[in-house]
PDB file of C-alpha atoms in Angstrom:
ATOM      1  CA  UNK A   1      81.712  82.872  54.112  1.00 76.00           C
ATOM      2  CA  UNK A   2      81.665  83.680  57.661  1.00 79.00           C
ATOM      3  CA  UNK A   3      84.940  82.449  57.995  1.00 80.00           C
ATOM      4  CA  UNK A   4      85.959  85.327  55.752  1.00 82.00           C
ATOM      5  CA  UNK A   5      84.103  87.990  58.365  1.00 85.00           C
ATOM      6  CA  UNK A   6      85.903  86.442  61.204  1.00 85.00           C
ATOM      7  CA  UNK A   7      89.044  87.021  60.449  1.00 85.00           C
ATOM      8  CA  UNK A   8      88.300  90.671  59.570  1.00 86.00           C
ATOM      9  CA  UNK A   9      87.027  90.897  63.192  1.00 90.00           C
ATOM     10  CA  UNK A  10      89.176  89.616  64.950  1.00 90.00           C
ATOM     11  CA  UNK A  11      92.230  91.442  63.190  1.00 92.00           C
ATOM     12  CA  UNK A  12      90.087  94.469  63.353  1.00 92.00           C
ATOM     13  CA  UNK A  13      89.757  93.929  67.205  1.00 92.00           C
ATOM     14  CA  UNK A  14      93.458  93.440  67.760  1.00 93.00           C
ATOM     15  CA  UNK A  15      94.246  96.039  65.791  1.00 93.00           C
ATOM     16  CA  UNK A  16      92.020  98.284  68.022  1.00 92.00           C
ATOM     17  CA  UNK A  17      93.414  96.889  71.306  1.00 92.00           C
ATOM     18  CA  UNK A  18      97.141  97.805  70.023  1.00 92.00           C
ATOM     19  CA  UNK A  19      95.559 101.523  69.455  1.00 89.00           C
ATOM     20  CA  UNK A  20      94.111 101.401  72.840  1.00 89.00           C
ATOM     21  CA  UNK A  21      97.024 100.220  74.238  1.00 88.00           C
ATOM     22  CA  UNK A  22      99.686 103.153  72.332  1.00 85.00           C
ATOM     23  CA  UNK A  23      97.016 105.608  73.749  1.00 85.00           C
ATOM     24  CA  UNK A  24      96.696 104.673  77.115  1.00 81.00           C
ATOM     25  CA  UNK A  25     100.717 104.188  77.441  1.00 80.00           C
ATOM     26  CA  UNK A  26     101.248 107.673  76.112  1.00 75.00           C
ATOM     27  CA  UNK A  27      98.754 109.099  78.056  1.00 72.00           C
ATOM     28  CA  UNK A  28     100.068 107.260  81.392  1.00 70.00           C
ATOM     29  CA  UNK A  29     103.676 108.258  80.432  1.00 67.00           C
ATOM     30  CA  UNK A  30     103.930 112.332  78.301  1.00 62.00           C
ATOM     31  CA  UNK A  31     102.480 115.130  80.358  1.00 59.00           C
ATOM     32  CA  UNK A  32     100.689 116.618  77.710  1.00 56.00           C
ATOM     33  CA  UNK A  33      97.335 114.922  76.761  1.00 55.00           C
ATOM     34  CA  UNK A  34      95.541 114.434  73.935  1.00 56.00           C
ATOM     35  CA  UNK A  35      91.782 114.746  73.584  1.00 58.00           C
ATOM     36  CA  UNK A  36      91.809 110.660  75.559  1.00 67.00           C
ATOM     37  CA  UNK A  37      88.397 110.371  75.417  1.00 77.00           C
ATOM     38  CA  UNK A  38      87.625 110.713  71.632  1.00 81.00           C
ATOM     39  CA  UNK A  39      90.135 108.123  71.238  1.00 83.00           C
ATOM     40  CA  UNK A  40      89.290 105.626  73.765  1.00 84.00           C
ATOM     41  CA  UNK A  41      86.134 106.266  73.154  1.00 87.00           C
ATOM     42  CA  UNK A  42      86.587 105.054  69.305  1.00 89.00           C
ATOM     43  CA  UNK A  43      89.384 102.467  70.466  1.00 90.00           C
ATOM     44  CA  UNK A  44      86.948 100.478  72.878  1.00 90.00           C
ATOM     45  CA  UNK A  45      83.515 100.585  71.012  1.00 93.00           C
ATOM     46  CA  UNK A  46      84.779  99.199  67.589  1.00 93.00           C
ATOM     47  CA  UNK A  47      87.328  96.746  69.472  1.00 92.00           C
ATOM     48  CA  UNK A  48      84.371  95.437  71.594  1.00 93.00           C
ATOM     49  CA  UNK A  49      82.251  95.254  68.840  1.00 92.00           C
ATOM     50  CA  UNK A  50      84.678  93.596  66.831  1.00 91.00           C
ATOM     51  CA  UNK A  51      84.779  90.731  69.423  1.00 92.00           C
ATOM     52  CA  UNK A  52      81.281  90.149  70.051  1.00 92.00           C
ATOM     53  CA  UNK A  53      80.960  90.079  66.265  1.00 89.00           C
ATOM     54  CA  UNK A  54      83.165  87.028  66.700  1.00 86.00           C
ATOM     55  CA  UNK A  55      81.549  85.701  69.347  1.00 89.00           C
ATOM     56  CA  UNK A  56      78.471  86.111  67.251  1.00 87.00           C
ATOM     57  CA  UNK A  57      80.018  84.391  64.285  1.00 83.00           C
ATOM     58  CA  UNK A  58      81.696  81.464  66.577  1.00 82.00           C
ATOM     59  CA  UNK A  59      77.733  80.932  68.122  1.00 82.00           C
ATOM     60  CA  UNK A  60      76.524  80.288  64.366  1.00 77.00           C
ATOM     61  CA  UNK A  61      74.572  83.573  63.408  1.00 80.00           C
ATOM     62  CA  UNK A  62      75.282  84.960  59.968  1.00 79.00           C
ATOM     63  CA  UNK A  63      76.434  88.253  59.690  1.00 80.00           C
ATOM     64  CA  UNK A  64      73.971  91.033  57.966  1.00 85.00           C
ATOM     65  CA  UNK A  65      75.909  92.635  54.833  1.00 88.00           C
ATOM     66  CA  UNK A  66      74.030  95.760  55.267  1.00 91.00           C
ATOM     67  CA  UNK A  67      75.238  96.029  58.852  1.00 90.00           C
ATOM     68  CA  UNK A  68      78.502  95.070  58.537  1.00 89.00           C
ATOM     69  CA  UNK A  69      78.939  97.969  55.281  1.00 93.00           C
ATOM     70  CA  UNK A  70      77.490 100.566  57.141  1.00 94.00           C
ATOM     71  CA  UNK A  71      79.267  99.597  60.298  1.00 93.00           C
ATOM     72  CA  UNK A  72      82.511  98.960  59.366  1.00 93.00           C
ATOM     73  CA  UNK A  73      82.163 102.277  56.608  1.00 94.00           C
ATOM     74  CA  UNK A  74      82.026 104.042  60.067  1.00 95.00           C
ATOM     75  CA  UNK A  75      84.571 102.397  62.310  1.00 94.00           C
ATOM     76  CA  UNK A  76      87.007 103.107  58.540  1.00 95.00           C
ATOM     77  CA  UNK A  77      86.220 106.986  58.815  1.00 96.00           C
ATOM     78  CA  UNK A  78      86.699 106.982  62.926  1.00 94.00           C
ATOM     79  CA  UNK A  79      89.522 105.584  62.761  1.00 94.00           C
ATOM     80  CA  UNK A  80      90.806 108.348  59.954  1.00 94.00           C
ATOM     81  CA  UNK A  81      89.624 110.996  61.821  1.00 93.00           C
ATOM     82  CA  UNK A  82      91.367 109.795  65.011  1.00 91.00           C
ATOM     83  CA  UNK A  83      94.601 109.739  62.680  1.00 91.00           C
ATOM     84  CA  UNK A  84      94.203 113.106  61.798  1.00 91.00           C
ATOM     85  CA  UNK A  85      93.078 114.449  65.213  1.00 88.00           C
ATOM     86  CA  UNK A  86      96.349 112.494  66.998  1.00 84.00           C
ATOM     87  CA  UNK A  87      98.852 114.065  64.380  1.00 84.00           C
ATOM     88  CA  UNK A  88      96.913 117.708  64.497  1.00 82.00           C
ATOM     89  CA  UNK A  89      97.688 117.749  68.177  1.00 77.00           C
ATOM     90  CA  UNK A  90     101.528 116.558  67.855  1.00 74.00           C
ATOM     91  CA  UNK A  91     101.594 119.144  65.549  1.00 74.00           C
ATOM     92  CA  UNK A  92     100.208 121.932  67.734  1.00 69.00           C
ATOM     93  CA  UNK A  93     102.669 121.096  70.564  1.00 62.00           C
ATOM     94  CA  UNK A  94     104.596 124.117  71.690  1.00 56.00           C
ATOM     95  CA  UNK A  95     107.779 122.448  72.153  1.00 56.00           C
ATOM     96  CA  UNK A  96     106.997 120.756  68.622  1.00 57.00           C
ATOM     97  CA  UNK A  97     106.230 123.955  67.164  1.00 55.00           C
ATOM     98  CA  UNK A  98     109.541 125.906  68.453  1.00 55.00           C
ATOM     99  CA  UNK A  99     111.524 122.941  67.077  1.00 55.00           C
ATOM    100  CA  UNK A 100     110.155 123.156  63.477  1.00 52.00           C
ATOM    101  CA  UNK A 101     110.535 126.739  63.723  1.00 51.00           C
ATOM    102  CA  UNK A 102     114.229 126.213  64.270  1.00 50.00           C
ATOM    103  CA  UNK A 103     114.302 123.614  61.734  1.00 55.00           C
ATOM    104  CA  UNK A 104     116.189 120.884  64.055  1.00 52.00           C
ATOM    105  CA  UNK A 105     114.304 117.823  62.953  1.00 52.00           C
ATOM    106  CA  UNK A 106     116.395 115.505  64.124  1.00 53.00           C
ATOM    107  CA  UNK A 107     114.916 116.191  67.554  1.00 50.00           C
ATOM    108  CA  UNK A 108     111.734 115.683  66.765  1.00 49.00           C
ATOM    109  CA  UNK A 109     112.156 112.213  66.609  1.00 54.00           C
ATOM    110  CA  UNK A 110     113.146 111.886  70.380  1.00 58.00           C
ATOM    111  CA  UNK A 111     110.430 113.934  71.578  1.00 64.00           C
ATOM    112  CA  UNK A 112     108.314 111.509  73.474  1.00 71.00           C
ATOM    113  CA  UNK A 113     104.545 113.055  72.652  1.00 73.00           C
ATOM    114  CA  UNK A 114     105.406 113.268  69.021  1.00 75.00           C
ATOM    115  CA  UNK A 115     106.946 109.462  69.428  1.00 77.00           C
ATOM    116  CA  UNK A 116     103.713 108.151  70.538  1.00 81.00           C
ATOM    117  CA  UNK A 117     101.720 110.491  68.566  1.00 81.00           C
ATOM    118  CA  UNK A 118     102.884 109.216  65.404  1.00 83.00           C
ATOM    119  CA  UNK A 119     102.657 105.252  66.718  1.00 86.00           C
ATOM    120  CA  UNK A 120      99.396 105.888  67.401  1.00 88.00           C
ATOM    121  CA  UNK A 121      98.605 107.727  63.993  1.00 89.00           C
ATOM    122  CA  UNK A 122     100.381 104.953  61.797  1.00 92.00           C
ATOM    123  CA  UNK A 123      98.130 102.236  63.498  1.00 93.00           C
ATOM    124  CA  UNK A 124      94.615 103.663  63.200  1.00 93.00           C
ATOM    125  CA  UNK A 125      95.352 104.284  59.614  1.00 95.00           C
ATOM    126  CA  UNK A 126      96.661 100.072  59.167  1.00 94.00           C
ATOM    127  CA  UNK A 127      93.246 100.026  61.334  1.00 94.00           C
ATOM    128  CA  UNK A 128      91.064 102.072  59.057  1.00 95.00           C
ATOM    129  CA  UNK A 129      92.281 100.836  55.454  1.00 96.00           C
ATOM    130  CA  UNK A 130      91.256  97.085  57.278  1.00 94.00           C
ATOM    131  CA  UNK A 131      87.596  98.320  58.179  1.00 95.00           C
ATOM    132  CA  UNK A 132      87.593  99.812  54.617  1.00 95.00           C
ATOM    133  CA  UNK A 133      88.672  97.004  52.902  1.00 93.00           C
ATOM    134  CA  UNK A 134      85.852  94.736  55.243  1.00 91.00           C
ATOM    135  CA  UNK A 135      83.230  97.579  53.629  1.00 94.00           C
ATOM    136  CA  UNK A 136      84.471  96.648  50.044  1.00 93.00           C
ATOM    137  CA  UNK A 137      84.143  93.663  50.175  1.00 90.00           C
ATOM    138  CA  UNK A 138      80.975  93.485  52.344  1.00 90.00           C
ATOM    139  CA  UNK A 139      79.459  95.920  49.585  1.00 92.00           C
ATOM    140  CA  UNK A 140      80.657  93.756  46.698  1.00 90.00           C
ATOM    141  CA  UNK A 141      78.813  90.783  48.046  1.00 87.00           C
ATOM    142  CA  UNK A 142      75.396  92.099  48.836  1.00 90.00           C
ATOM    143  CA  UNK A 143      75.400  94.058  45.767  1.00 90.00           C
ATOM    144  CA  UNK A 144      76.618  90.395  43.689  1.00 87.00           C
ATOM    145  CA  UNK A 145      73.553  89.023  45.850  1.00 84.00           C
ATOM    146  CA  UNK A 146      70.943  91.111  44.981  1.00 86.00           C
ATOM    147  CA  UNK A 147      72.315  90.890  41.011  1.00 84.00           C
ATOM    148  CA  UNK A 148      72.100  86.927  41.366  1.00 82.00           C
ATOM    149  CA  UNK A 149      68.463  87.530  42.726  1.00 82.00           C
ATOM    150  CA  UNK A 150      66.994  89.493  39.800  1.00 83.00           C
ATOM    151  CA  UNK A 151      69.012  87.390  37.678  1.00 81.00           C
ATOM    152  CA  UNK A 152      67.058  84.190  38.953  1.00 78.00           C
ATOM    153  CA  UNK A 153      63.575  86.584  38.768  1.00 80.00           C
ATOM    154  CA  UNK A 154      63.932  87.132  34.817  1.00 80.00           C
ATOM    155  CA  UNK A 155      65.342  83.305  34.022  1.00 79.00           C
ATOM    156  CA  UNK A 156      69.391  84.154  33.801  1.00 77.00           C
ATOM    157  CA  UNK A 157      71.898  82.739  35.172  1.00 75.00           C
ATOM    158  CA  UNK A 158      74.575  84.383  37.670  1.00 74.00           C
ATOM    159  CA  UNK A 159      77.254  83.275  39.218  1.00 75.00           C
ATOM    160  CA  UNK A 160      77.395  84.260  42.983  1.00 75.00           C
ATOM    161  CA  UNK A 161      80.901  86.010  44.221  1.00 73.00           C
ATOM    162  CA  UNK A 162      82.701  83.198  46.211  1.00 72.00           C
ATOM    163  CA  UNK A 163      85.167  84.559  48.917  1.00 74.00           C
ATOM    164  CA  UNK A 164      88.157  82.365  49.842  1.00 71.00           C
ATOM    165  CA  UNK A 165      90.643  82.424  53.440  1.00 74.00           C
ATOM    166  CA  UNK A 166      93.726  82.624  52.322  1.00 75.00           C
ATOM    167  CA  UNK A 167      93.134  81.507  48.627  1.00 76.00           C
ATOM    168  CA  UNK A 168      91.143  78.808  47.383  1.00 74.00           C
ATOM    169  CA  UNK A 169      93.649  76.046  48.016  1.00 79.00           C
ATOM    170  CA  UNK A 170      94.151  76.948  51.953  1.00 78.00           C
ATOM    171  CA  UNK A 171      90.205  77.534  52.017  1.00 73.00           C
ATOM    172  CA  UNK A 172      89.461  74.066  50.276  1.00 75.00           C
ATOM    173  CA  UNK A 173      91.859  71.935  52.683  1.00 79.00           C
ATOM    174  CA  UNK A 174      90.301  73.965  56.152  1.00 76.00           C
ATOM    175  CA  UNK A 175      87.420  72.282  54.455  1.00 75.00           C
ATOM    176  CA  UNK A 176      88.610  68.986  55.709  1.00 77.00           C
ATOM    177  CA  UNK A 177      88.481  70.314  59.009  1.00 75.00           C
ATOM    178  CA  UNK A 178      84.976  69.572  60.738  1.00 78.00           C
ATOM    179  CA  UNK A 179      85.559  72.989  63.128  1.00 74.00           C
ATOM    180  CA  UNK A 180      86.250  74.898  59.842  1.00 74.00           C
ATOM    181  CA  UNK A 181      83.023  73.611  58.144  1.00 73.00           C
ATOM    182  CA  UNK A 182      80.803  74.503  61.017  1.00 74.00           C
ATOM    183  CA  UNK A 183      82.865  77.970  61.422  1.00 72.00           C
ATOM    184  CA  UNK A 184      82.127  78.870  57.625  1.00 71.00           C
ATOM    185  CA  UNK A 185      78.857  77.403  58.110  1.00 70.00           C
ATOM    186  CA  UNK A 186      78.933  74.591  55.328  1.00 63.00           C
ATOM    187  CA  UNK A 187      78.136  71.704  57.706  1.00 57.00           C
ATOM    188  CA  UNK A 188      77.232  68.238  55.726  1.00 49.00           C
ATOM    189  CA  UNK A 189      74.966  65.535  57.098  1.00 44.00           C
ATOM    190  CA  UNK A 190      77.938  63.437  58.124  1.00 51.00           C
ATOM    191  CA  UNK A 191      78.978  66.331  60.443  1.00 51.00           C
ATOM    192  CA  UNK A 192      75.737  66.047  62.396  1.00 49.00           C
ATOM    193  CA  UNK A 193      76.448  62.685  63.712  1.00 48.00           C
TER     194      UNK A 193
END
């Protein structure tokens, strides 16, 4: 299963550096600026926690459901509202806003702030629907957990939600692999020696 986490967090982290990086080269390179340190701000706290959650995964500590629903249900709404925010200020740009009124579109396109605006807009929604999807699925696991637990408590028998990498014929040959055991945590006896 933690195989399954880290490839949401490590996807999740390079999808944060390519936000960081779209913001910092439109920053560096359009002379208008957008609010940069809401942005970075979001950009570099989720991307570095999405690393060390790898690092935490790759050093054999299971991750906490609870954390990683409520965590990654935050990082999905930052990233929205960071979506939002970007295209609110391409939108408020005065040389936008005399274009629109004038109805030549075609411009718009060309117009560097809007260019990178947009990029940047497009990528922290990808970003966001990925941290959502990590809180679905997060979610549907502890609450399949805690339904196998009072299952066991009153005598019943429930079958535990079983995530697969890639679908369950990929995720049963990485099996073979003795770095993929230990990653997903399903080391054997054999694998000790």
């Amino acid at each position: 299963m933690r195989s399954i986490w880290f490839t949401f967090k490590l996807f999740e982290g390079c999808l944060g550096c390519l936000c960081m990086g779209i913001q910092i080269e439109g920053f560096l390179n359009v002379a208008v600026a957008q609010d940069l340190y809401l942005y970075i701000i979001v950009f570099s706290v989720f991307t570095c926690t999405s690393f060390f959650g790898c690092l935490n995964i790759c050093m054999e500590y299971e991750p906490v459901l609870l954390r990683e629903i409520l965590w990654s249900g935050f990082a999905s709404f930052s990233y929205t509202v960071t979506a939002i925010t970007t295209m609110y200020h391409a939108e408020k740009d005065l040389y936008l806003i005399y274009l629109s009124d004038l109805e030549i579109i075609e411009d718009e396109m060309g117009h560097q702030f809007f260019g990178y605006s947009k990029t940047q807009a497009i990528y922290a929604i990808i970003t966001s629907v990925l941290y959502l999807l990590h809180t679905v699925l997060a979610a549907d696991i502890y609450f399949t957990d805690l339904a196998v637990a009072r299952a066991a408590e009153k005598q019943q028998e429930k079958k535990k939600l079983v995530l697969y990498l890639c679908g369950a014929n990929v995720h049963n040959r990485l099996l073979k692999l003795k770095w993929f055991r230990r990653l997903d945590g399903r080391m054997l006896s054999t694998d000790l020696e």
